[in-house]
């Protein structure tokens, strides 16, 4: 009878005979829900930690990828630069070859003998073997003629 009067007032006794405002089943469900909520919060915190470390890892990988990308772009630009330098150098050498050819074709024969054969200069690889032999022969003839002229002048 006392329990019924207390129950009507919303007061209950638990198994330890303590006075409670909630019914024992509701109190047990509340405690169970509290434990489930704690487990959920713990799992959520663990998930946040895992996601945070994953984000950090992805950021590090992104930085590494960006660094490698910049290195690759730099290497590509360097290769383009080297190719342009080689083209410019090739054009300079072609101009030098053309200039030397023009000098060789337009230079008058010297009175003191022939200059060094083209095989020893820049034009050596350009001229064929036949032209080099002809050049050396002409140089010998010029030297013989210059010697003959010198002897003729000294005899007078």
PDB file of C-alpha atoms in Angstrom:
ATOM      1  CA  UNK A   1       0.000   0.000   0.000  1.00  0.00           C
ATOM      2  CA  UNK A   2       2.809   2.439   0.700  1.00  0.00           C
ATOM      3  CA  UNK A   3       4.434   1.572  -2.572  1.00  0.00           C
ATOM      4  CA  UNK A   4       1.193   2.198  -4.429  1.00  0.00           C
ATOM      5  CA  UNK A   5       0.806   5.607  -2.774  1.00  0.00           C
ATOM      6  CA  UNK A   6       4.416   6.489  -3.588  1.00  0.00           C
ATOM      7  CA  UNK A   7       3.939   5.122  -7.142  1.00  0.00           C
ATOM      8  CA  UNK A   8       0.919   7.422  -7.586  1.00  0.00           C
ATOM      9  CA  UNK A   9       3.115  10.346  -6.511  1.00  0.00           C
ATOM     10  CA  UNK A  10       5.782   9.279  -9.048  1.00  0.00           C
ATOM     11  CA  UNK A  11       8.285   7.908  -6.527  1.00  0.00           C
ATOM     12  CA  UNK A  12       9.665   4.376  -6.709  1.00  0.00           C
ATOM     13  CA  UNK A  13      12.065   2.128  -4.843  1.00  0.00           C
ATOM     14  CA  UNK A  14      14.877   0.387  -6.699  1.00  0.00           C
ATOM     15  CA  UNK A  15      16.482  -2.977  -5.916  1.00  0.00           C
ATOM     16  CA  UNK A  16      18.759  -1.352  -3.332  1.00  0.00           C
ATOM     17  CA  UNK A  17      15.672   0.173  -1.697  1.00  0.00           C
ATOM     18  CA  UNK A  18      16.631   3.676  -2.659  1.00  0.00           C
ATOM     19  CA  UNK A  19      13.922   6.141  -3.432  1.00  0.00           C
ATOM     20  CA  UNK A  20      13.847   7.089  -7.142  1.00  0.00           C
ATOM     21  CA  UNK A  21      11.777   9.456  -9.264  1.00  0.00           C
ATOM     22  CA  UNK A  22      11.866   7.132 -12.316  1.00  0.00           C
ATOM     23  CA  UNK A  23      10.520   3.656 -12.606  1.00  0.00           C
ATOM     24  CA  UNK A  24      13.206   0.966 -12.397  1.00  0.00           C
ATOM     25  CA  UNK A  25      12.690  -0.148 -16.035  1.00  0.00           C
ATOM     26  CA  UNK A  26      12.938   3.419 -17.318  1.00  0.00           C
ATOM     27  CA  UNK A  27      16.039   3.988 -15.192  1.00  0.00           C
ATOM     28  CA  UNK A  28      17.624   0.803 -16.625  1.00  0.00           C
ATOM     29  CA  UNK A  29      16.777   1.885 -20.165  1.00  0.00           C
ATOM     30  CA  UNK A  30      18.186   5.347 -19.455  1.00  0.00           C
ATOM     31  CA  UNK A  31      21.429   3.846 -18.148  1.00  0.00           C
ATOM     32  CA  UNK A  32      21.637   1.548 -21.174  1.00  0.00           C
ATOM     33  CA  UNK A  33      21.004   4.512 -23.511  1.00  0.00           C
ATOM     34  CA  UNK A  34      23.687   6.501 -21.674  1.00  0.00           C
ATOM     35  CA  UNK A  35      26.207   3.690 -22.245  1.00  0.00           C
ATOM     36  CA  UNK A  36      25.248   3.444 -25.906  1.00  0.00           C
ATOM     37  CA  UNK A  37      25.663   7.211 -26.274  1.00  0.00           C
ATOM     38  CA  UNK A  38      29.109   7.055 -24.647  1.00  0.00           C
ATOM     39  CA  UNK A  39      30.117   4.250 -27.007  1.00  0.00           C
ATOM     40  CA  UNK A  40      28.794   6.243 -29.961  1.00  0.00           C
ATOM     41  CA  UNK A  41      30.679   9.373 -28.869  1.00  0.00           C
ATOM     42  CA  UNK A  42      33.871   7.320 -28.397  1.00  0.00           C
ATOM     43  CA  UNK A  43      33.495   5.777 -31.851  1.00  0.00           C
ATOM     44  CA  UNK A  44      32.794   9.203 -33.335  1.00  0.00           C
ATOM     45  CA  UNK A  45      35.933  10.622 -31.703  1.00  0.00           C
ATOM     46  CA  UNK A  46      37.962   7.666 -32.965  1.00  0.00           C
ATOM     47  CA  UNK A  47      36.508   8.200 -36.449  1.00  0.00           C
ATOM     48  CA  UNK A  48      37.440  11.901 -36.300  1.00  0.00           C
ATOM     49  CA  UNK A  49      40.997  10.980 -35.318  1.00  0.00           C
ATOM     50  CA  UNK A  50      41.253   8.513 -38.197  1.00  0.00           C
ATOM     51  CA  UNK A  51      39.810  11.035 -40.653  1.00  0.00           C
ATOM     52  CA  UNK A  52      42.165  13.728 -39.336  1.00  0.00           C
ATOM     53  CA  UNK A  53      45.220  11.519 -39.818  1.00  0.00           C
ATOM     54  CA  UNK A  54      43.939  10.542 -43.285  1.00  0.00           C
ATOM     55  CA  UNK A  55      43.545  14.212 -44.217  1.00  0.00           C
ATOM     56  CA  UNK A  56      47.078  14.927 -43.011  1.00  0.00           C
ATOM     57  CA  UNK A  57      48.403  12.013 -45.058  1.00  0.00           C
ATOM     58  CA  UNK A  58      46.539  13.173 -48.163  1.00  0.00           C
ATOM     59  CA  UNK A  59      47.877  16.719 -47.655  1.00  0.00           C
ATOM     60  CA  UNK A  60      51.435  15.389 -47.420  1.00  0.00           C
ATOM     61  CA  UNK A  61      50.936  13.344 -50.570  1.00  0.00           C
ATOM     62  CA  UNK A  62      49.484  16.377 -52.341  1.00  0.00           C
ATOM     63  CA  UNK A  63      52.546  18.428 -51.382  1.00  0.00           C
ATOM     64  CA  UNK A  64      54.858  15.668 -52.604  1.00  0.00           C
ATOM     65  CA  UNK A  65      52.948  15.380 -55.875  1.00  0.00           C
ATOM     66  CA  UNK A  66      53.054  19.161 -56.343  1.00  0.00           C
ATOM     67  CA  UNK A  67      56.799  19.148 -55.677  1.00  0.00           C
ATOM     68  CA  UNK A  68      57.393  16.381 -58.232  1.00  0.00           C
ATOM     69  CA  UNK A  69      55.152  18.188 -60.690  1.00  0.00           C
ATOM     70  CA  UNK A  70      57.234  21.337 -60.349  1.00  0.00           C
ATOM     71  CA  UNK A  71      60.423  19.324 -60.798  1.00  0.00           C
ATOM     72  CA  UNK A  72      59.011  17.744 -63.954  1.00  0.00           C
ATOM     73  CA  UNK A  73      57.969  21.131 -65.328  1.00  0.00           C
ATOM     74  CA  UNK A  74      61.442  22.491 -64.569  1.00  0.00           C
ATOM     75  CA  UNK A  75      63.105  19.535 -66.269  1.00  0.00           C
ATOM     76  CA  UNK A  76      60.855  19.920 -69.320  1.00  0.00           C
ATOM     77  CA  UNK A  77      61.677  23.630 -69.534  1.00  0.00           C
ATOM     78  CA  UNK A  78      65.374  22.865 -69.168  1.00  0.00           C
ATOM     79  CA  UNK A  79      65.200  20.369 -72.026  1.00  0.00           C
ATOM     80  CA  UNK A  80      63.416  22.912 -74.212  1.00  0.00           C
ATOM     81  CA  UNK A  81      66.074  25.475 -73.346  1.00  0.00           C
ATOM     82  CA  UNK A  82      68.878  23.059 -74.187  1.00  0.00           C
ATOM     83  CA  UNK A  83      67.223  22.220 -77.505  1.00  0.00           C
ATOM     84  CA  UNK A  84      66.941  25.920 -78.365  1.00  0.00           C
ATOM     85  CA  UNK A  85      70.580  26.466 -77.401  1.00  0.00           C
ATOM     86  CA  UNK A  86      71.659  23.623 -79.659  1.00  0.00           C
ATOM     87  CA  UNK A  87      69.620  25.013 -82.543  1.00  0.00           C
ATOM     88  CA  UNK A  88      71.216  28.432 -82.034  1.00  0.00           C
ATOM     89  CA  UNK A  89      74.677  26.886 -81.832  1.00  0.00           C
ATOM     90  CA  UNK A  90      74.007  24.882 -84.993  1.00  0.00           C
ATOM     91  CA  UNK A  91      72.920  28.048 -86.804  1.00  0.00           C
ATOM     92  CA  UNK A  92      76.068  29.835 -85.622  1.00  0.00           C
ATOM     93  CA  UNK A  93      78.255  26.993 -86.858  1.00  0.00           C
ATOM     94  CA  UNK A  94      76.429  26.918 -90.215  1.00  0.00           C
ATOM     95  CA  UNK A  95      76.996  30.671 -90.551  1.00  0.00           C
ATOM     96  CA  UNK A  96      80.677  30.228 -89.665  1.00  0.00           C
ATOM     97  CA  UNK A  97      81.024  27.460 -92.261  1.00  0.00           C
ATOM     98  CA  UNK A  98      79.397  29.645 -94.907  1.00  0.00           C
ATOM     99  CA  UNK A  99      81.666  32.546 -93.955  1.00  0.00           C
ATOM    100  CA  UNK A 100      84.787  30.390 -94.166  1.00  0.00           C
ATOM    101  CA  UNK A 101      83.691  29.034 -97.546  1.00  0.00           C
ATOM    102  CA  UNK A 102      83.225  32.578 -98.807  1.00  0.00           C
ATOM    103  CA  UNK A 103      86.681  33.552 -97.493  1.00  0.00           C
ATOM    104  CA  UNK A 104      88.253  30.534 -99.131  1.00  0.00           C
ATOM    105  CA  UNK A 105      86.577  31.206-102.467  1.00  0.00           C
ATOM    106  CA  UNK A 106      87.241  34.952-102.476  1.00  0.00           C
ATOM    107  CA  UNK A 107      90.760  35.103-101.011  1.00  0.00           C
ATOM    108  CA  UNK A 108      93.507  35.846-103.592  1.00  0.00           C
ATOM    109  CA  UNK A 109      96.511  33.523-103.698  1.00  0.00           C
ATOM    110  CA  UNK A 110      99.275  34.710-101.401  1.00  0.00           C
ATOM    111  CA  UNK A 111     102.737  35.397-102.688  1.00  0.00           C
ATOM    112  CA  UNK A 112     104.468  33.716 -99.773  1.00  0.00           C
ATOM    113  CA  UNK A 113     103.034  30.254-100.404  1.00  0.00           C
ATOM    114  CA  UNK A 114      99.734  28.580 -99.631  1.00  0.00           C
ATOM    115  CA  UNK A 115      98.127  28.737 -96.232  1.00  0.00           C
ATOM    116  CA  UNK A 116      97.581  25.592 -94.254  1.00  0.00           C
ATOM    117  CA  UNK A 117      95.414  23.061 -96.079  1.00  0.00           C
ATOM    118  CA  UNK A 118      91.723  23.150 -95.272  1.00  0.00           C
ATOM    119  CA  UNK A 119      91.932  19.727 -93.641  1.00  0.00           C
ATOM    120  CA  UNK A 120      93.481  21.325 -90.576  1.00  0.00           C
ATOM    121  CA  UNK A 121      90.834  24.057 -90.192  1.00  0.00           C
ATOM    122  CA  UNK A 122      87.085  24.332 -89.901  1.00  0.00           C
ATOM    123  CA  UNK A 123      86.445  23.392 -93.544  1.00  0.00           C
ATOM    124  CA  UNK A 124      88.357  20.087 -93.435  1.00  0.00           C
ATOM    125  CA  UNK A 125      85.325  17.877 -92.910  1.00  0.00           C
ATOM    126  CA  UNK A 126      83.355  19.893 -95.471  1.00  0.00           C
ATOM    127  CA  UNK A 127      85.750  19.472 -98.404  1.00  0.00           C
ATOM    128  CA  UNK A 128      86.162  16.105 -99.957  1.00  0.00           C
ATOM    129  CA  UNK A 129      89.454  14.275-100.187  1.00  0.00           C
ATOM    130  CA  UNK A 130      89.737  15.053-103.889  1.00  0.00           C
ATOM    131  CA  UNK A 131      89.559  18.798-103.291  1.00  0.00           C
ATOM    132  CA  UNK A 132      92.165  18.597-100.549  1.00  0.00           C
ATOM    133  CA  UNK A 133      94.598  16.748-102.829  1.00  0.00           C
ATOM    134  CA  UNK A 134      93.957  19.248-105.613  1.00  0.00           C
ATOM    135  CA  UNK A 135      94.517  22.109-103.176  1.00  0.00           C
ATOM    136  CA  UNK A 136      97.860  20.678-102.028  1.00  0.00           C
ATOM    137  CA  UNK A 137      98.965  20.144-105.621  1.00  0.00           C
ATOM    138  CA  UNK A 138      98.096  23.723-106.517  1.00  0.00           C
ATOM    139  CA  UNK A 139      99.991  24.925-103.449  1.00  0.00           C
ATOM    140  CA  UNK A 140     103.105  23.028-104.654  1.00  0.00           C
ATOM    141  CA  UNK A 141     102.771  24.524-108.126  1.00  0.00           C
ATOM    142  CA  UNK A 142     102.382  28.008-106.638  1.00  0.00           C
ATOM    143  CA  UNK A 143     105.452  27.507-104.461  1.00  0.00           C
ATOM    144  CA  UNK A 144     107.481  26.309-107.493  1.00  0.00           C
ATOM    145  CA  UNK A 145     106.351  29.302-109.550  1.00  0.00           C
ATOM    146  CA  UNK A 146     107.142  31.725-106.727  1.00  0.00           C
ATOM    147  CA  UNK A 147     110.612  30.189-106.423  1.00  0.00           C
ATOM    148  CA  UNK A 148     111.139  30.500-110.180  1.00  0.00           C
ATOM    149  CA  UNK A 149     110.048  34.176-110.078  1.00  0.00           C
ATOM    150  CA  UNK A 150     112.382  34.881-107.156  1.00  0.00           C
ATOM    151  CA  UNK A 151     115.342  33.275-108.996  1.00  0.00           C
ATOM    152  CA  UNK A 152     114.504  35.199-112.158  1.00  0.00           C
ATOM    153  CA  UNK A 153     114.367  38.511-110.256  1.00  0.00           C
ATOM    154  CA  UNK A 154     117.693  37.833-108.462  1.00  0.00           C
ATOM    155  CA  UNK A 155     119.431  37.008-111.775  1.00  0.00           C
ATOM    156  CA  UNK A 156     118.644  40.417-113.221  1.00  0.00           C
TER     157      UNK A 156
END
